[in-house]
mmCIF file of N, CA and C in Angstrom:
data_model
loop_
_atom_site.group_PDB
_atom_site.id
_atom_site.type_symbol
_atom_site.label_atom_id
_atom_site.label_comp_id
_atom_site.label_asym_id
_atom_site.label_seq_id
_atom_site.Cartn_x
_atom_site.Cartn_y
_atom_site.Cartn_z
ATOM 1 N N MET A 1 0.724 -1.576 0.210
ATOM 2 C CA MET A 1 -0.094 -0.140 0.009
ATOM 3 C C MET A 1 0.854 1.280 0.153
ATOM 4 N N ILE A 2 0.609 2.121 -0.726
ATOM 5 C CA ILE A 2 1.111 3.505 -0.904
ATOM 6 C C ILE A 2 0.499 4.593 -0.261
ATOM 7 N N LEU A 3 0.540 5.261 0.958
ATOM 8 C CA LEU A 3 0.069 6.090 1.520
ATOM 9 C C LEU A 3 0.450 7.543 1.287
ATOM 10 N N MET A 4 -0.494 8.644 0.594
ATOM 11 C CA MET A 4 -0.129 9.824 0.025
ATOM 12 C C MET A 4 -0.772 10.698 1.253
ATOM 13 N N MET A 5 -0.743 11.874 1.020
ATOM 14 C CA MET A 5 -1.226 13.008 1.248
ATOM 15 C C MET A 5 -2.112 13.452 0.221
ATOM 16 N N THR A 6 -3.594 13.917 0.540
ATOM 17 C CA THR A 6 -4.357 14.200 -0.671
ATOM 18 C C THR A 6 -3.581 15.340 -1.861
ATOM 19 N N LYS A 7 -3.428 16.567 -0.968
ATOM 20 C CA LYS A 7 -3.002 16.998 -2.094
ATOM 21 C C LYS A 7 -1.386 16.761 -2.908
ATOM 22 N N GLY A 8 -0.858 16.028 -2.116
ATOM 23 C CA GLY A 8 0.084 15.150 -2.873
ATOM 24 C C GLY A 8 0.028 14.235 -4.277
ATOM 25 N N LEU A 9 -1.277 13.940 -3.561
ATOM 26 C CA LEU A 9 -1.390 12.717 -4.877
ATOM 27 C C LEU A 9 -2.169 13.817 -5.831
ATOM 28 N N GLU A 10 -3.042 14.209 -5.586
ATOM 29 C CA GLU A 10 -3.399 15.852 -6.360
ATOM 30 C C GLU A 10 -2.671 16.259 -7.512
ATOM 31 N N SER A 11 -1.110 16.742 -6.569
ATOM 32 C CA SER A 11 -0.803 17.154 -7.470
ATOM 33 C C SER A 11 0.625 16.405 -8.707
ATOM 34 N N VAL A 12 0.492 15.299 -8.527
ATOM 35 C CA VAL A 12 0.487 14.093 -9.494
ATOM 36 C C VAL A 12 -0.265 13.908 -10.302
ATOM 37 N N GLY A 13 -1.048 14.242 -10.563
ATOM 38 C CA GLY A 13 -2.235 13.785 -11.155
ATOM 39 C C GLY A 13 -3.493 12.613 -10.806
ATOM 40 N N GLY A 14 -3.217 12.016 -9.205
ATOM 41 C CA GLY A 14 -4.118 11.470 -8.690
ATOM 42 C C GLY A 14 -3.524 9.751 -9.418
ATOM 43 N N VAL A 15 -3.898 8.700 -8.907
ATOM 44 C CA VAL A 15 -3.267 7.851 -8.910
ATOM 45 C C VAL A 15 -2.565 7.428 -9.931
ATOM 46 N N ASP A 16 -3.582 7.839 -11.325
ATOM 47 C CA ASP A 16 -2.827 7.524 -12.819
ATOM 48 C C ASP A 16 -1.579 8.021 -12.993
ATOM 49 N N GLY A 17 -1.679 9.582 -12.400
ATOM 50 C CA GLY A 17 -0.348 10.681 -12.797
ATOM 51 C C GLY A 17 1.131 9.548 -11.620
ATOM 52 N N LEU A 18 0.381 9.378 -10.171
ATOM 53 C CA LEU A 18 1.313 8.512 -9.502
ATOM 54 C C LEU A 18 1.695 7.043 -10.117
ATOM 55 N N MET A 19 1.427 6.642 -11.016
ATOM 56 C CA MET A 19 1.730 5.380 -11.598
ATOM 57 C C MET A 19 2.819 5.900 -12.206
ATOM 58 N N GLU A 20 2.923 7.131 -12.959
ATOM 59 C CA GLU A 20 4.227 7.679 -14.036
ATOM 60 C C GLU A 20 5.268 7.872 -13.355
ATOM 61 N N VAL A 21 4.883 8.396 -11.730
ATOM 62 C CA VAL A 21 6.138 8.716 -11.158
ATOM 63 C C VAL A 21 7.116 7.436 -10.946
ATOM 64 N N PRO A 22 8.733 7.789 -11.698
ATOM 65 C CA PRO A 22 9.512 6.593 -11.482
ATOM 66 C C PRO A 22 9.856 5.796 -10.284
ATOM 67 N N GLY A 23 9.566 4.855 -10.806
ATOM 68 C CA GLY A 23 9.669 3.578 -9.452
ATOM 69 C C GLY A 23 8.397 3.193 -8.812
ATOM 70 N N ILE A 24 7.476 3.738 -9.000
ATOM 71 C CA ILE A 24 6.183 3.731 -7.978
ATOM 72 C C ILE A 24 5.475 2.449 -8.857
ATOM 73 N N ALA A 25 5.328 2.336 -10.181
ATOM 74 C CA ALA A 25 5.207 1.119 -10.420
ATOM 75 C C ALA A 25 5.822 -0.016 -10.318
ATOM 76 N N GLN A 26 6.395 -0.014 -9.913
ATOM 77 C CA GLN A 26 7.306 -1.223 -9.596
ATOM 78 C C GLN A 26 7.346 -1.790 -8.111
ATOM 79 N N THR A 27 6.774 -0.792 -7.039
ATOM 80 C CA THR A 27 6.621 -1.238 -6.083
ATOM 81 C C THR A 27 5.576 -2.255 -6.049
ATOM 82 N N PRO A 28 5.762 -3.078 -4.643
ATOM 83 C CA PRO A 28 4.588 -4.006 -4.679
ATOM 84 C C PRO A 28 3.012 -3.394 -4.564
ATOM 85 N N ALA A 29 2.755 -2.359 -4.086
ATOM 86 C CA ALA A 29 1.332 -1.928 -4.242
ATOM 87 C C ALA A 29 1.296 -1.263 -6.105
ATOM 88 N N GLY A 30 2.502 -1.090 -6.359
ATOM 89 C CA GLY A 30 1.964 -0.197 -8.121
ATOM 90 C C GLY A 30 0.794 -0.806 -8.739
ATOM 91 N N PRO A 31 1.280 -2.123 -9.145
ATOM 92 C CA PRO A 31 0.777 -2.761 -10.364
ATOM 93 C C PRO A 31 -0.895 -2.823 -9.901
ATOM 94 N N ASP A 32 -1.107 -3.079 -8.218
ATOM 95 C CA ASP A 32 -2.401 -3.348 -7.896
ATOM 96 C C ASP A 32 -3.391 -2.060 -7.766
ATOM 97 N N ARG A 33 -2.527 -0.937 -7.713
ATOM 98 C CA ARG A 33 -2.762 0.450 -7.591
ATOM 99 C C ARG A 33 -3.542 0.632 -6.183
ATOM 100 N N ARG A 34 -2.485 -0.012 -5.092
ATOM 101 C CA ARG A 34 -3.191 0.109 -3.992
ATOM 102 C C ARG A 34 -2.625 1.321 -3.370
ATOM 103 N N VAL A 35 -3.286 2.479 -3.447
ATOM 104 C CA VAL A 35 -2.752 3.875 -2.968
ATOM 105 C C VAL A 35 -4.317 4.438 -2.043
ATOM 106 N N VAL A 36 -3.730 4.768 -0.875
ATOM 107 C CA VAL A 36 -4.308 5.126 0.022
ATOM 108 C C VAL A 36 -4.314 6.975 0.411
ATOM 109 N N GLY A 37 -5.040 7.358 -0.107
ATOM 110 C CA GLY A 37 -5.062 9.062 0.092
ATOM 111 C C GLY A 37 -5.806 9.890 1.528
ATOM 112 N N LEU A 38 -5.259 10.418 2.423
ATOM 113 C CA LEU A 38 -5.888 11.153 3.442
ATOM 114 C C LEU A 38 -5.191 12.394 3.442
ATOM 115 N N GLU A 39 -6.606 13.011 4.175
ATOM 116 C CA GLU A 39 -6.269 14.783 4.442
ATOM 117 C C GLU A 39 -4.857 15.046 4.732
ATOM 118 N N ASP A 40 -4.223 15.981 4.107
ATOM 119 C CA ASP A 40 -2.783 16.379 4.743
ATOM 120 C C ASP A 40 -3.007 16.639 6.504
ATOM 121 N N GLY A 41 -3.942 17.769 6.501
ATOM 122 C CA GLY A 41 -3.975 18.069 7.705
ATOM 123 C C GLY A 41 -4.423 16.826 9.355
ATOM 124 N N VAL A 42 -5.151 15.834 8.663
ATOM 125 C CA VAL A 42 -5.362 15.008 9.243
ATOM 126 C C VAL A 42 -4.310 14.094 9.555
ATOM 127 N N LEU A 43 -3.799 13.688 8.436
ATOM 128 C CA LEU A 43 -2.243 13.010 8.508
ATOM 129 C C LEU A 43 -1.201 13.439 9.602
ATOM 130 N N LEU A 44 -0.856 14.918 9.343
ATOM 131 C CA LEU A 44 0.072 14.982 10.223
ATOM 132 C C LEU A 44 -0.336 16.104 10.796
ATOM 133 N N GLY A 45 -1.608 16.003 11.863
ATOM 134 C CA GLY A 45 -2.042 16.666 12.769
ATOM 135 C C GLY A 45 -2.063 15.747 13.859
ATOM 136 N N PHE A 46 -0.957 15.602 14.610
ATOM 137 C CA PHE A 46 -1.122 14.549 15.783
ATOM 138 C C PHE A 46 -1.596 15.385 16.811
ATOM 139 N N GLY A 47 -2.633 14.715 17.672
ATOM 140 C CA GLY A 47 -3.878 15.319 18.503
ATOM 141 C C GLY A 47 -4.524 14.280 19.126
ATOM 142 N N PRO A 48 -6.053 14.637 19.591
ATOM 143 C CA PRO A 48 -6.724 13.969 19.575
ATOM 144 C C PRO A 48 -7.376 13.437 18.795
ATOM 145 N N ARG A 49 -7.158 13.382 17.261
ATOM 146 C CA ARG A 49 -7.643 12.711 16.371
ATOM 147 C C ARG A 49 -6.772 11.535 16.045
ATOM 148 N N THR A 50 -5.508 11.103 16.167
ATOM 149 C CA THR A 50 -4.826 9.962 15.931
ATOM 150 C C THR A 50 -5.721 9.147 16.323
ATOM 151 N N PRO A 51 -6.539 8.623 16.974
ATOM 152 C CA PRO A 51 -7.063 7.536 17.048
ATOM 153 C C PRO A 51 -7.817 7.037 15.921
ATOM 154 N N LEU A 52 -8.382 8.054 15.672
ATOM 155 C CA LEU A 52 -9.319 8.037 14.358
ATOM 156 C C LEU A 52 -8.285 7.931 13.126
ATOM 157 N N VAL A 53 -7.422 8.657 12.944
ATOM 158 C CA VAL A 53 -6.816 8.490 11.586
ATOM 159 C C VAL A 53 -6.102 6.682 11.737
ATOM 160 N N ILE A 54 -5.475 6.282 12.743
ATOM 161 C CA ILE A 54 -5.113 5.273 12.858
ATOM 162 C C ILE A 54 -6.181 4.134 12.534
ATOM 163 N N ASP A 55 -7.787 4.128 13.170
ATOM 164 C CA ASP A 55 -8.595 3.728 12.359
ATOM 165 C C ASP A 55 -9.376 3.565 11.284
ATOM 166 N N ILE A 56 -8.990 4.878 10.422
ATOM 167 C CA ILE A 56 -9.346 5.069 9.274
ATOM 168 C C ILE A 56 -8.153 4.226 8.271
ATOM 169 N N LEU A 57 -6.720 4.246 8.441
ATOM 170 C CA LEU A 57 -5.564 3.385 7.906
ATOM 171 C C LEU A 57 -5.851 2.301 8.151
ATOM 172 N N VAL A 58 -6.292 1.748 9.385
ATOM 173 C CA VAL A 58 -6.488 0.146 9.273
ATOM 174 C C VAL A 58 -7.744 -0.341 8.243
ATOM 175 N N ASP A 59 -8.391 0.460 8.415
ATOM 176 C CA ASP A 59 -9.716 0.021 7.741
ATOM 177 C C ASP A 59 -9.168 -0.079 5.996
ATOM 178 N N ARG A 60 -8.239 0.991 5.570
ATOM 179 C CA ARG A 60 -8.219 1.012 4.313
ATOM 180 C C ARG A 60 -6.907 -0.060 3.701
ATOM 181 N N ILE A 61 -6.482 0.048 4.888
ATOM 182 C CA ILE A 61 -5.294 -1.052 4.649
ATOM 183 C C ILE A 61 -5.928 -2.559 4.177
ATOM 184 N N HIS A 62 -6.717 -2.754 4.886
ATOM 185 C CA HIS A 62 -7.683 -4.274 5.094
ATOM 186 C C HIS A 62 -8.573 -4.181 3.967
ATOM 187 N N ALA A 63 -8.494 -2.894 3.444
ATOM 188 C CA ALA A 63 -9.940 -2.945 2.204
ATOM 189 C C ALA A 63 -8.879 -3.309 0.870
ATOM 190 N N THR A 64 -7.675 -2.880 1.046
ATOM 191 C CA THR A 64 -7.423 -3.067 -0.349
ATOM 192 C C THR A 64 -6.662 -4.292 -0.493
#
């Protein structure tokens, strides 16, 4: 699984654009397009929402 902040993912043109970044398509997650995007502030904002972010990540990891 590739974890990206949503603004970063948008900046490369989404998952399609990400697959064009050198090396990404060769990762184990690349061919299966297993990419999870999380809002930048949520991912970087360690605080009271951290347990929620962990729950979201666990759910998305197991869904891919």
